[in-house]
Coordinates of C-alpha atoms (C1' of nucleotides) in Angstrom, one line a residue:
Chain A
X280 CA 29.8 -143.1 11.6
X281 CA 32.3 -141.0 14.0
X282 CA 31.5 -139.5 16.8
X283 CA 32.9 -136.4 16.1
X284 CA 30.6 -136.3 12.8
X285 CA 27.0 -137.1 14.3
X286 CA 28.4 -134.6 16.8
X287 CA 28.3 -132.2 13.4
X288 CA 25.2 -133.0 12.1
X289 CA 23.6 -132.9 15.5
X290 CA 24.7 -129.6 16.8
X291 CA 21.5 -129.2 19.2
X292 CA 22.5 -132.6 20.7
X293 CA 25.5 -132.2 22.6
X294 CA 26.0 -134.8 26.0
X295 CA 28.3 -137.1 24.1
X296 CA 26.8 -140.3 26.6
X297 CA 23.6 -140.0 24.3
X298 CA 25.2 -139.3 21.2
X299 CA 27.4 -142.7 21.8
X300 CA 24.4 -144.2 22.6
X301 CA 22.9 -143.2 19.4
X302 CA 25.6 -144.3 17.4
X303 CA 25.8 -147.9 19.4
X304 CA 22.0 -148.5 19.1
X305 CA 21.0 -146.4 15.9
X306 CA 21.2 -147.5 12.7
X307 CA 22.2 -145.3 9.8
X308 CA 20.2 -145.0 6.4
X309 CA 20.4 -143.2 3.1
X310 CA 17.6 -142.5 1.5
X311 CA 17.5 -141.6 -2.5
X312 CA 15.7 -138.1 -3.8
X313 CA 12.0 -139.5 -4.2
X314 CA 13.0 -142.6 -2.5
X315 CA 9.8 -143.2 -0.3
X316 CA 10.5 -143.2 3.7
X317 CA 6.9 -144.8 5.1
X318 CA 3.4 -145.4 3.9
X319 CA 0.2 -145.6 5.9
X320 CA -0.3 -148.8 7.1
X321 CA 3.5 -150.0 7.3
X322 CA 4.6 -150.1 10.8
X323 CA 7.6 -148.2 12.3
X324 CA 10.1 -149.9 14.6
X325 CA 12.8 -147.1 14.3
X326 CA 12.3 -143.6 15.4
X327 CA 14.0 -141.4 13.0
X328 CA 16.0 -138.6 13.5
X329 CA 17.4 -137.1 10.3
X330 CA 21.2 -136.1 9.5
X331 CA 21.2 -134.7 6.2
X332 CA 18.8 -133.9 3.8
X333 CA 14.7 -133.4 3.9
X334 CA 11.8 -135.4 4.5
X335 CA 8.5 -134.5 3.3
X336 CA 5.7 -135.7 5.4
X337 CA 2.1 -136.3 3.6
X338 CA -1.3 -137.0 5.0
X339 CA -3.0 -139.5 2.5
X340 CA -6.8 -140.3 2.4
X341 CA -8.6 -143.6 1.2
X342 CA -8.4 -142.9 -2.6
X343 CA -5.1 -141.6 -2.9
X344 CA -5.3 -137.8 -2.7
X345 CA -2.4 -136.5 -0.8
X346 CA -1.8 -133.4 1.5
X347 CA 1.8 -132.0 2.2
X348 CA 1.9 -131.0 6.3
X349 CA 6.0 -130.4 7.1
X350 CA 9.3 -131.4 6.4
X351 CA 11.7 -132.9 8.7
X352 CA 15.1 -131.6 8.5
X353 CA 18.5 -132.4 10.1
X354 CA 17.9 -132.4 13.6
X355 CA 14.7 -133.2 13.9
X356 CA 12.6 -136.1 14.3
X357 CA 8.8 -137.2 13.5
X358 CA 6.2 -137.0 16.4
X359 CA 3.8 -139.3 14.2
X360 CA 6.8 -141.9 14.4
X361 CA 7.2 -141.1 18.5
X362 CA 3.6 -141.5 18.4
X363 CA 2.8 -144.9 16.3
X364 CA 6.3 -146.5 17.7
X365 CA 4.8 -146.1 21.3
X366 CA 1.6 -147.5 20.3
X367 CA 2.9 -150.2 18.0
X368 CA 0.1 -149.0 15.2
X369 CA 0.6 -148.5 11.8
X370 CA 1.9 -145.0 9.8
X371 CA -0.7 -142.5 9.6
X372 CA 1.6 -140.5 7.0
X373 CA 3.5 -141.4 4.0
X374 CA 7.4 -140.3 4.1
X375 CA 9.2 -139.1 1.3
X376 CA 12.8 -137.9 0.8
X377 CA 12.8 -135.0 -0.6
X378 CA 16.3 -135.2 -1.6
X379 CA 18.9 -137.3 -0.4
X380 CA 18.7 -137.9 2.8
X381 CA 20.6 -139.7 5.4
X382 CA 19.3 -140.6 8.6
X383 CA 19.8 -142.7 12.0
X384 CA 17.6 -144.6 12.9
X385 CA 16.4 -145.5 16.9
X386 CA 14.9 -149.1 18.1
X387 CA 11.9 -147.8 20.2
X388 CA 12.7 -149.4 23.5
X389 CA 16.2 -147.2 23.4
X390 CA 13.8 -144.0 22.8
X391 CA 11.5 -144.9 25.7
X392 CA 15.1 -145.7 27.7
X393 CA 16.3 -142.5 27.2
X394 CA 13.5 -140.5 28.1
X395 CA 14.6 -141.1 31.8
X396 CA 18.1 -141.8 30.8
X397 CA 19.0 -138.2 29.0
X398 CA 18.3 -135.0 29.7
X399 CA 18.7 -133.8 26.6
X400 CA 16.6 -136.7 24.7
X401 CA 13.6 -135.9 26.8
X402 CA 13.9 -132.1 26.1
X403 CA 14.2 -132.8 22.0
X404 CA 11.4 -134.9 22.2
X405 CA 9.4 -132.4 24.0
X406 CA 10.4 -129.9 21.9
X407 CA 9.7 -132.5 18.7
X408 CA 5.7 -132.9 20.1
X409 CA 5.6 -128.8 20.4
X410 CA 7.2 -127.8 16.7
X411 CA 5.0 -130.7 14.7
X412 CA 1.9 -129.6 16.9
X413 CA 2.3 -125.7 15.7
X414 CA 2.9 -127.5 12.1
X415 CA 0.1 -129.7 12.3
X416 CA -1.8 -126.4 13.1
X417 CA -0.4 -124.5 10.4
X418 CA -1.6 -127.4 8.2
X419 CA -4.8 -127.4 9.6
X420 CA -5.8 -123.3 9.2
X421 CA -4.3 -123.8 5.5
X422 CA -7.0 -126.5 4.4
X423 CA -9.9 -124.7 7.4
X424 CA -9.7 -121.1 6.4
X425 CA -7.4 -120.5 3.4
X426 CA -8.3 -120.4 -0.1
X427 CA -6.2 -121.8 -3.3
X428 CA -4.6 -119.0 -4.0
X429 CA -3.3 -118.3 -0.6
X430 CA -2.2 -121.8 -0.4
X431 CA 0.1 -122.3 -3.2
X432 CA 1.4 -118.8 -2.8
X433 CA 2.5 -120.1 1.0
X434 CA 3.6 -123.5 -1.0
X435 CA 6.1 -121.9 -3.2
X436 CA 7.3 -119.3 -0.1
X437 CA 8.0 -123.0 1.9
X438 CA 9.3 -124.7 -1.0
X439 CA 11.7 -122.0 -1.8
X440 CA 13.2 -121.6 1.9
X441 CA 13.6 -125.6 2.1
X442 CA 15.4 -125.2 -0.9
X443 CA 17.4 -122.0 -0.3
X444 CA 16.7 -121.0 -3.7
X445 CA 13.8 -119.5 -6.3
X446 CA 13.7 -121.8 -9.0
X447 CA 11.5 -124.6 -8.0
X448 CA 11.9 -127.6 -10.3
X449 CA 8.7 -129.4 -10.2
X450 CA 5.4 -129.5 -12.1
X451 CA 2.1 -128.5 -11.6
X452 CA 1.5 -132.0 -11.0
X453 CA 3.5 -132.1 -8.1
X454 CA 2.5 -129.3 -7.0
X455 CA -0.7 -129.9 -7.0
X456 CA -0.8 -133.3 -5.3
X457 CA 0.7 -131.6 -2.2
X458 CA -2.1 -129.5 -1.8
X459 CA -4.7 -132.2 -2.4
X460 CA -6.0 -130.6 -6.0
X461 CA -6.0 -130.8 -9.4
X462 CA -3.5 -129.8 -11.8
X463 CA -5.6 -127.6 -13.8
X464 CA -6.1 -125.9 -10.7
X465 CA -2.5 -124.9 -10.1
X466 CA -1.9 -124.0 -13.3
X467 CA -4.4 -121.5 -13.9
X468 CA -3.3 -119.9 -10.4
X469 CA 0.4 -119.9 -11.5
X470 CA -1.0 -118.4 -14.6
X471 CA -2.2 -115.7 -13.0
X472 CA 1.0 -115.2 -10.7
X473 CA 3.1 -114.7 -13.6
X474 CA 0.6 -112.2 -15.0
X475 CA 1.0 -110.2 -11.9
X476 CA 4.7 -111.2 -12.9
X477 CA 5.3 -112.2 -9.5
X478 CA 6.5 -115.6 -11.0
X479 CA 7.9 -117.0 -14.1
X480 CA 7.0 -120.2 -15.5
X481 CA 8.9 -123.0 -17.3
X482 CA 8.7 -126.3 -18.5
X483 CA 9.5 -128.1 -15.2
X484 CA 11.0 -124.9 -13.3
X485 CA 9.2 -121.7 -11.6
X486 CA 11.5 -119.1 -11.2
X487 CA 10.6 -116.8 -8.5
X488 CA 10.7 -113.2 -8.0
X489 CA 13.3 -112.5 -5.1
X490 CA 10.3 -109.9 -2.9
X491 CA 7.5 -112.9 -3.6
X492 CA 7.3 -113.1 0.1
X493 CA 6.5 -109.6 1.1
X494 CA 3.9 -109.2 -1.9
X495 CA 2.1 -112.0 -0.9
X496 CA 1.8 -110.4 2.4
X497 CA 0.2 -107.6 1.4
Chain B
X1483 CA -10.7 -132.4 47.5
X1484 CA -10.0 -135.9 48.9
X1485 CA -7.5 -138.5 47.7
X1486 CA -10.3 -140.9 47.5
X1487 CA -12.7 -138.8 45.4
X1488 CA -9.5 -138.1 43.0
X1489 CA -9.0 -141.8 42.4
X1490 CA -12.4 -141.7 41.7
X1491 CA -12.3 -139.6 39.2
X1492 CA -8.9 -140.7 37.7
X1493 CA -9.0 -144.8 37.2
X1494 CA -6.2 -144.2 35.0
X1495 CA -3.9 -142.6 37.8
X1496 CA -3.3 -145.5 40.5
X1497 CA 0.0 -144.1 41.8
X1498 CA -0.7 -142.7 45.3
X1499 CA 2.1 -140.6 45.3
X1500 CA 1.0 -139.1 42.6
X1501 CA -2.0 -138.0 43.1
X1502 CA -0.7 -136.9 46.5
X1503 CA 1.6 -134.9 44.9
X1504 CA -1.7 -133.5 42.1
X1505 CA -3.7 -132.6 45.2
X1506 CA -0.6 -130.7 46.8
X1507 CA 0.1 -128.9 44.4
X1508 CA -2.8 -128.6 41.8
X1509 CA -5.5 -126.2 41.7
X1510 CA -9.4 -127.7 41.4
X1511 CA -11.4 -125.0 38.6
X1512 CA -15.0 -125.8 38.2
X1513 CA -16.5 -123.8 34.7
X1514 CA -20.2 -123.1 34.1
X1515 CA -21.9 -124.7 30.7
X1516 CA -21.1 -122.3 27.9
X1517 CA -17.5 -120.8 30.0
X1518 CA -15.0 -119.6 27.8
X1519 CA -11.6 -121.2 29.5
X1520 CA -9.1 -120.3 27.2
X1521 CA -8.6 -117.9 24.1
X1522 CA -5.8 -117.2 21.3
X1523 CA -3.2 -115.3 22.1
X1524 CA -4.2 -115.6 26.3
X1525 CA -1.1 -117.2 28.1
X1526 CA -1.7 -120.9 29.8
X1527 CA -0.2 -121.4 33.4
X1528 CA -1.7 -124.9 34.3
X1529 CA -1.7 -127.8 32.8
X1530 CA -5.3 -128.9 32.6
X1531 CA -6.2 -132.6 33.8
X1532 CA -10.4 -132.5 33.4
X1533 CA -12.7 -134.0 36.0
X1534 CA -16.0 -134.2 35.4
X1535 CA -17.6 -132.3 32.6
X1536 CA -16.0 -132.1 29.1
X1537 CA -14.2 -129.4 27.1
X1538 CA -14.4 -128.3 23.7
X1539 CA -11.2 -127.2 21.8
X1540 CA -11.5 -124.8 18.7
X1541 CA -8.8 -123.3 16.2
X1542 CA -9.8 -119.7 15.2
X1543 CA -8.5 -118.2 12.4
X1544 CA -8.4 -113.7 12.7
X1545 CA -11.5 -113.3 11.2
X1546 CA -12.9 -115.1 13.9
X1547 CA -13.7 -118.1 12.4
X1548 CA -14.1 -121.1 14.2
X1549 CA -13.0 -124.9 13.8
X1550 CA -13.9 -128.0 16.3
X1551 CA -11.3 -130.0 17.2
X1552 CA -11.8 -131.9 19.7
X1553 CA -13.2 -132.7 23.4
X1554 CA -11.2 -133.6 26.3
X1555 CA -13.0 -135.8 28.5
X1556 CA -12.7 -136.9 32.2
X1557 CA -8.8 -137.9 32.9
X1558 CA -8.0 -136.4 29.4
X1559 CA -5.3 -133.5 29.5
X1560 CA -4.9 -130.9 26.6
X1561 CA -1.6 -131.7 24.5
X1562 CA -1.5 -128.0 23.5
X1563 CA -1.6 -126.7 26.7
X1564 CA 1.4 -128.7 27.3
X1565 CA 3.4 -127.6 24.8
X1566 CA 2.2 -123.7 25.3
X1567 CA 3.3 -124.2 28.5
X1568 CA 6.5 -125.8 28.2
X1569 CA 7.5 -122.8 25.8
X1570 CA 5.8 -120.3 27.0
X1571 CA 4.1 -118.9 24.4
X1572 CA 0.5 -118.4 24.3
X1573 CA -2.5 -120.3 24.0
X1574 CA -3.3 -121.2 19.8
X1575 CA -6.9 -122.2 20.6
X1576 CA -10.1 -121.8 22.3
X1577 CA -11.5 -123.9 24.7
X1578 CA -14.9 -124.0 25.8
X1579 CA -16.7 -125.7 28.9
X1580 CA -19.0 -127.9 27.0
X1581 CA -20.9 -128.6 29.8
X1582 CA -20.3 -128.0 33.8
X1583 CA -16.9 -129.0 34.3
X1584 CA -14.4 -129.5 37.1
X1585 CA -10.2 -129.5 36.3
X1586 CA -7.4 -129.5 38.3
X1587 CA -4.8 -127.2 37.0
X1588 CA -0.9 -128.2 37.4
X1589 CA 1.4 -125.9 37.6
X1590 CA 4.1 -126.0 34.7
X1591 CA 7.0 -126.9 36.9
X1592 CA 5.0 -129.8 38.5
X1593 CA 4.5 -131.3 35.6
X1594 CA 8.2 -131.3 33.8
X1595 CA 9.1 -132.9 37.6
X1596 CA 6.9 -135.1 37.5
X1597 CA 7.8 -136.6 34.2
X1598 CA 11.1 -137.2 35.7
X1599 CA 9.6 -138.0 39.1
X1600 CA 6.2 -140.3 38.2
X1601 CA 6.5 -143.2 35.7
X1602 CA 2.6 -143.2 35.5
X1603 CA 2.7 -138.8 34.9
X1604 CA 5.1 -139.8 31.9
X1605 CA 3.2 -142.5 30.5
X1606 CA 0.1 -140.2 31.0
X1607 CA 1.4 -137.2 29.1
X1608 CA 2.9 -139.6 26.4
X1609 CA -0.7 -140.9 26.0
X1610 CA -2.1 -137.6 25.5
X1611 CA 0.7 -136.9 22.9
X1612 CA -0.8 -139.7 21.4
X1613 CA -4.5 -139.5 21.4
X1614 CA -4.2 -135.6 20.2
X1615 CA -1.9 -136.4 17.2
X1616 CA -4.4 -138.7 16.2
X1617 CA -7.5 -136.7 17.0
X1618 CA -5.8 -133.5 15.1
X1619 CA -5.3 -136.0 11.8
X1620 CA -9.0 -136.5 12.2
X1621 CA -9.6 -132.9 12.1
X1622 CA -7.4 -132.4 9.2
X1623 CA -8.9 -135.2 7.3
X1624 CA -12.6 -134.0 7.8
X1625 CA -11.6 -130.4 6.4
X1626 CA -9.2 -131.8 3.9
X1627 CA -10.8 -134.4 2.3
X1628 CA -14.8 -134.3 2.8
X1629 CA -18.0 -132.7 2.1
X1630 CA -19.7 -130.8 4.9
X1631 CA -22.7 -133.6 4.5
X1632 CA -20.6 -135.9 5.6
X1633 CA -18.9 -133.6 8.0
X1634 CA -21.8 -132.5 9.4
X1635 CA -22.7 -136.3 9.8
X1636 CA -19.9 -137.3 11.6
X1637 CA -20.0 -134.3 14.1
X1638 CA -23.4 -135.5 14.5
X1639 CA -22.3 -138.9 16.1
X1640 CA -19.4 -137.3 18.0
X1641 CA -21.8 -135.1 19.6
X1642 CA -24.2 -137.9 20.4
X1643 CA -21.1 -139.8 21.8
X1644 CA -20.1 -137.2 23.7
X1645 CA -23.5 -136.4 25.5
X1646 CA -25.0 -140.1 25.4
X1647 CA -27.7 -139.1 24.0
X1648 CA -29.8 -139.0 20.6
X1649 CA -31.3 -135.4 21.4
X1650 CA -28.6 -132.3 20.3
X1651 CA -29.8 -129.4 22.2
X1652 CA -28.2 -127.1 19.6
X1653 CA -28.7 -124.6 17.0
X1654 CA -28.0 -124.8 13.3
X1655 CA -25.8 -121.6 13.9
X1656 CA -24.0 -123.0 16.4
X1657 CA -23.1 -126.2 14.9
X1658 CA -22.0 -123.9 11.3
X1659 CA -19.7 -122.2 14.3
X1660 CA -18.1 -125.6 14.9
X1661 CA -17.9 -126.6 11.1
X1662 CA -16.4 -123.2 9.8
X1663 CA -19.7 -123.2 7.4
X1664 CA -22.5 -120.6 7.8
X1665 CA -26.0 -121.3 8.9
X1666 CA -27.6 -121.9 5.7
X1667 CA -25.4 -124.3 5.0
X1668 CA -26.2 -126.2 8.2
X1669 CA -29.9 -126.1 7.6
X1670 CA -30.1 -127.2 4.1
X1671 CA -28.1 -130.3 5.1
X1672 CA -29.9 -130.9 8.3
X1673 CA -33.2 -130.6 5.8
X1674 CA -31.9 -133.6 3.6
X1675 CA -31.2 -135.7 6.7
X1676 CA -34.9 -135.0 7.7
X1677 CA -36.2 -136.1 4.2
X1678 CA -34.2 -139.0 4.7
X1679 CA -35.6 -139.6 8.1
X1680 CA -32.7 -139.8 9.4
X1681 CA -33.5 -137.0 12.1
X1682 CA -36.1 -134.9 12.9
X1683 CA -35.8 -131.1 13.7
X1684 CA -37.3 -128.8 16.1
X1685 CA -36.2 -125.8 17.4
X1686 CA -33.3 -125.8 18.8
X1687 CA -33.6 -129.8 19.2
X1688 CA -32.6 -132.4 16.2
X1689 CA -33.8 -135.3 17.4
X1690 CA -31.3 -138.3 15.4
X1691 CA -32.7 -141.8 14.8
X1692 CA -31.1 -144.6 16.9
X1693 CA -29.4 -146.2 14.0
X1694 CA -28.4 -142.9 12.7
X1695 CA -24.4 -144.2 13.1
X1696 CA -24.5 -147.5 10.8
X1697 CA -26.9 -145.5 8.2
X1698 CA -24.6 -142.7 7.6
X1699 CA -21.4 -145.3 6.9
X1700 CA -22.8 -146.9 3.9
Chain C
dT782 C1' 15.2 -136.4 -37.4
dT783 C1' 10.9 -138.3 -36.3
dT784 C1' 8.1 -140.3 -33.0
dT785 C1' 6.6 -140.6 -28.4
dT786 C1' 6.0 -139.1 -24.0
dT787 C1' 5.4 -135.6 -20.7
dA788 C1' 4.0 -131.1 -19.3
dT789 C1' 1.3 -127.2 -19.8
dG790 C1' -2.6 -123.9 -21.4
dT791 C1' -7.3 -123.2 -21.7
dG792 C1' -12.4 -123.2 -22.8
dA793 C1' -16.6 -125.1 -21.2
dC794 C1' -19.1 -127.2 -17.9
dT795 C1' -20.3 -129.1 -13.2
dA796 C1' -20.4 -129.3 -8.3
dA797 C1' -20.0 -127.6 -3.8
dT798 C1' -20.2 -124.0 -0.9
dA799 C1' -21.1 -119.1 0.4
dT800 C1' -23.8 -115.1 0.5
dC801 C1' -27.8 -112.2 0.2
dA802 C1' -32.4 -111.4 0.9
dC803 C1' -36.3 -112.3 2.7
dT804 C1' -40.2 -115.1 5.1
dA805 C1' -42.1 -117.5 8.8
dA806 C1' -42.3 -119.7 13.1
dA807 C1' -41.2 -120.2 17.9
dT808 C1' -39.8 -118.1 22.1
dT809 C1' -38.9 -114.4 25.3
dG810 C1' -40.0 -110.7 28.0
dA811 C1' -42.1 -106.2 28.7
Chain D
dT1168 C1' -50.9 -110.5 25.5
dC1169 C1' -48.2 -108.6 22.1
dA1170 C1' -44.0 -106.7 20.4
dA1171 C1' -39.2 -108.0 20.0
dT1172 C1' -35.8 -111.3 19.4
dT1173 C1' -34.1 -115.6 18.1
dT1174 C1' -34.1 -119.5 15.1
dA1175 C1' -35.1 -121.8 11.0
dG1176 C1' -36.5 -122.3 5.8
dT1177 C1' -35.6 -121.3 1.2
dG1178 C1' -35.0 -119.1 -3.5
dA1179 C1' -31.6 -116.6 -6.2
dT1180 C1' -27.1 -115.7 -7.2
dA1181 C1' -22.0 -115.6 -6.7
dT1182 C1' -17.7 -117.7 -5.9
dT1183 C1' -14.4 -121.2 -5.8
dA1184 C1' -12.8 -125.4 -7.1
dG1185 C1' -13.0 -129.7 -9.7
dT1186 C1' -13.6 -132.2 -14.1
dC1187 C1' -13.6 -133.1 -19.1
dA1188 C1' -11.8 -132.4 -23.4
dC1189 C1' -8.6 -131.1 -26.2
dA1190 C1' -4.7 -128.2 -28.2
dT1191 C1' 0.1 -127.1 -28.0
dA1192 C1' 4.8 -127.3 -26.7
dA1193 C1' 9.0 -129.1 -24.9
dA1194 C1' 11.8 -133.0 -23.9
dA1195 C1' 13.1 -137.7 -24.4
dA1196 C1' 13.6 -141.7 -26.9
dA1197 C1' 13.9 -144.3 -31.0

DNA sequence: TTTTTTATGTGACTAATATCACTAAATTGA
DNA sequence: TCAATTTAGTGATATTAGTCACATAAAAAA
């Protein structure tokens, strides 16, 4: 990879000493829609900071049942990853690519290098710890204090702005994985969106009524 | 405060110039048992580093709802606190003296110098980053994934652990505060533990059998 | 086209938790 | 000491979510 093009990708990034850096020490991976990133248990060497694309990050418990908490997206990179690098312990999370997504990848002593080294490294890391905090939080309150309902409701408003559209095309399977319940579940709440005809629903595809967000609000 | 009773308190933080530079310029706060230290929405100035004592750390929802987190302890400092700070925004929890508790409060500046300035302040802060990821996936786990028996069990032991002892001076409300679960709730579980004899419970007292820790794992 | 697979719809039932209503005991404090 | 307050116990009921069983429909594969 060019300079000039991480230079693109990375627009919040902009001394070109730790951008060279990145491109002499980083390695640079493409991962495949679905492809899976990191499981719990595997160990990280490589802190990741994505180019292009999405990550989806999942909390996973002992049997299996999952629980969506943010994405990653170009320019960012994974405080769980700052976090279990530093500590040299296993992935708490499980990674998945939520399309395809490339990203470069950092050997851990070069993170903990740069913190001194670069300004600007220190600040994005900083900045990294605050943003997944907030989205650990929002994860948190969702599964504390929010019922079904509300949940999937804020699901679909995510889904739909990570995806700059309002056709989701997924099933209630899916769906219902990433909020750690059962399918029957999120179909009988979709049901009743589309009664309120705040949805429609599809084999495979939810189309979305362009005001969704501001009904749900009220 | 002297430099020696600081070192004291702070076996973690060996680096005389630091804690020079955290007596200079840090302000010692001692809260009463029960003191309400921070609240939603109230703006944080000082980064916290605890002393003696312990501190409790809610998430509130706007019904006023309440959620345990977790305590910082004795050369603990709060990870949200640093990133409030460092952005300015204001504070997205509650925290509570749990008991009589001594802090010395660093001003915002100080600290983002003294990453640059103090290896150890770095590694310190790093840490924290760390042990509050960790501590909110705990959290998350707890509401996402089990029953409030077990819940309640394992706040329980973290209570016990927290205040080395095997007596909770508490009450069943206060506890369904903690859990986000009302009263009744509490006091039916608490009840099967007894018939279990597990614990026993008085008023305002449970008293929990020494063993109560390896019981409650199988 | 026919079969097979995958996805969805839905009734019936169960489990977990929350809420309401009330009683009773312990503690406080006037 | 005795009324008031706080804390705890508990039945009845409601709500929310999870599970089971099966029907139906759409898409993919043979």
């Amino acid at each position: 990879m060019e300079l000039e093009e991480l230079k693109e990708k990375l627009p919040n990034l902009t001394d070109p000493n730790l951008l060279e850096a990145m491109l002499k020490y980083g390695t640079v991976h493409v991962f495949q829609d679905g492809k899976t990133i990191t499981e719990p248990g595997q160990f990280i060497k490589m802190v990741p900071v994505i180019l292009e694309g999405a990550i989806k990050i999942m909390r996973m418990d002992e049997d299996g049942k999952e629980l969506f908490l943010y994405y990653l997206e170009p320019g960012e990179t994974c405080a769980l990853s700052l976090t279990c690098c530093s500590a040299s312990k296993p992935s708490e999370i499980k990674a998945v690519a939520e399309e395809k997504t490339t990203l470069i990848g950092i050997p851990i002593q070069k993170h903990e290098e740069w913190t001194d080294k670069f300004k600007q490294w220190k600040e994005f890391v900083a900045m990294t710890y605050q943003t997944r905090f907030m989205e650990m939080l929002v994860a948190l309150d969702a599964v504390a204090f929010k019922r079904m309902d509300e949940r999937l409701m804020r699901y679909i408003v995510t889904k739909m702005k990570q995806q700059k559209t309002n056709e989701l095309h997924t099933t209630h399977q899916e769906i219902a994985n990433e909020l750690g319940t059962s399918r029957e579940v999120i179909s009988r709440l979709l049901k009743q969106l589309e009664k309120k005809k705040w949805i429609e629903l599809g084999r495979n595809i939810i189309y979305i009524r362009d005001d969704f967000e501001e009904l749900i609000s009220i």
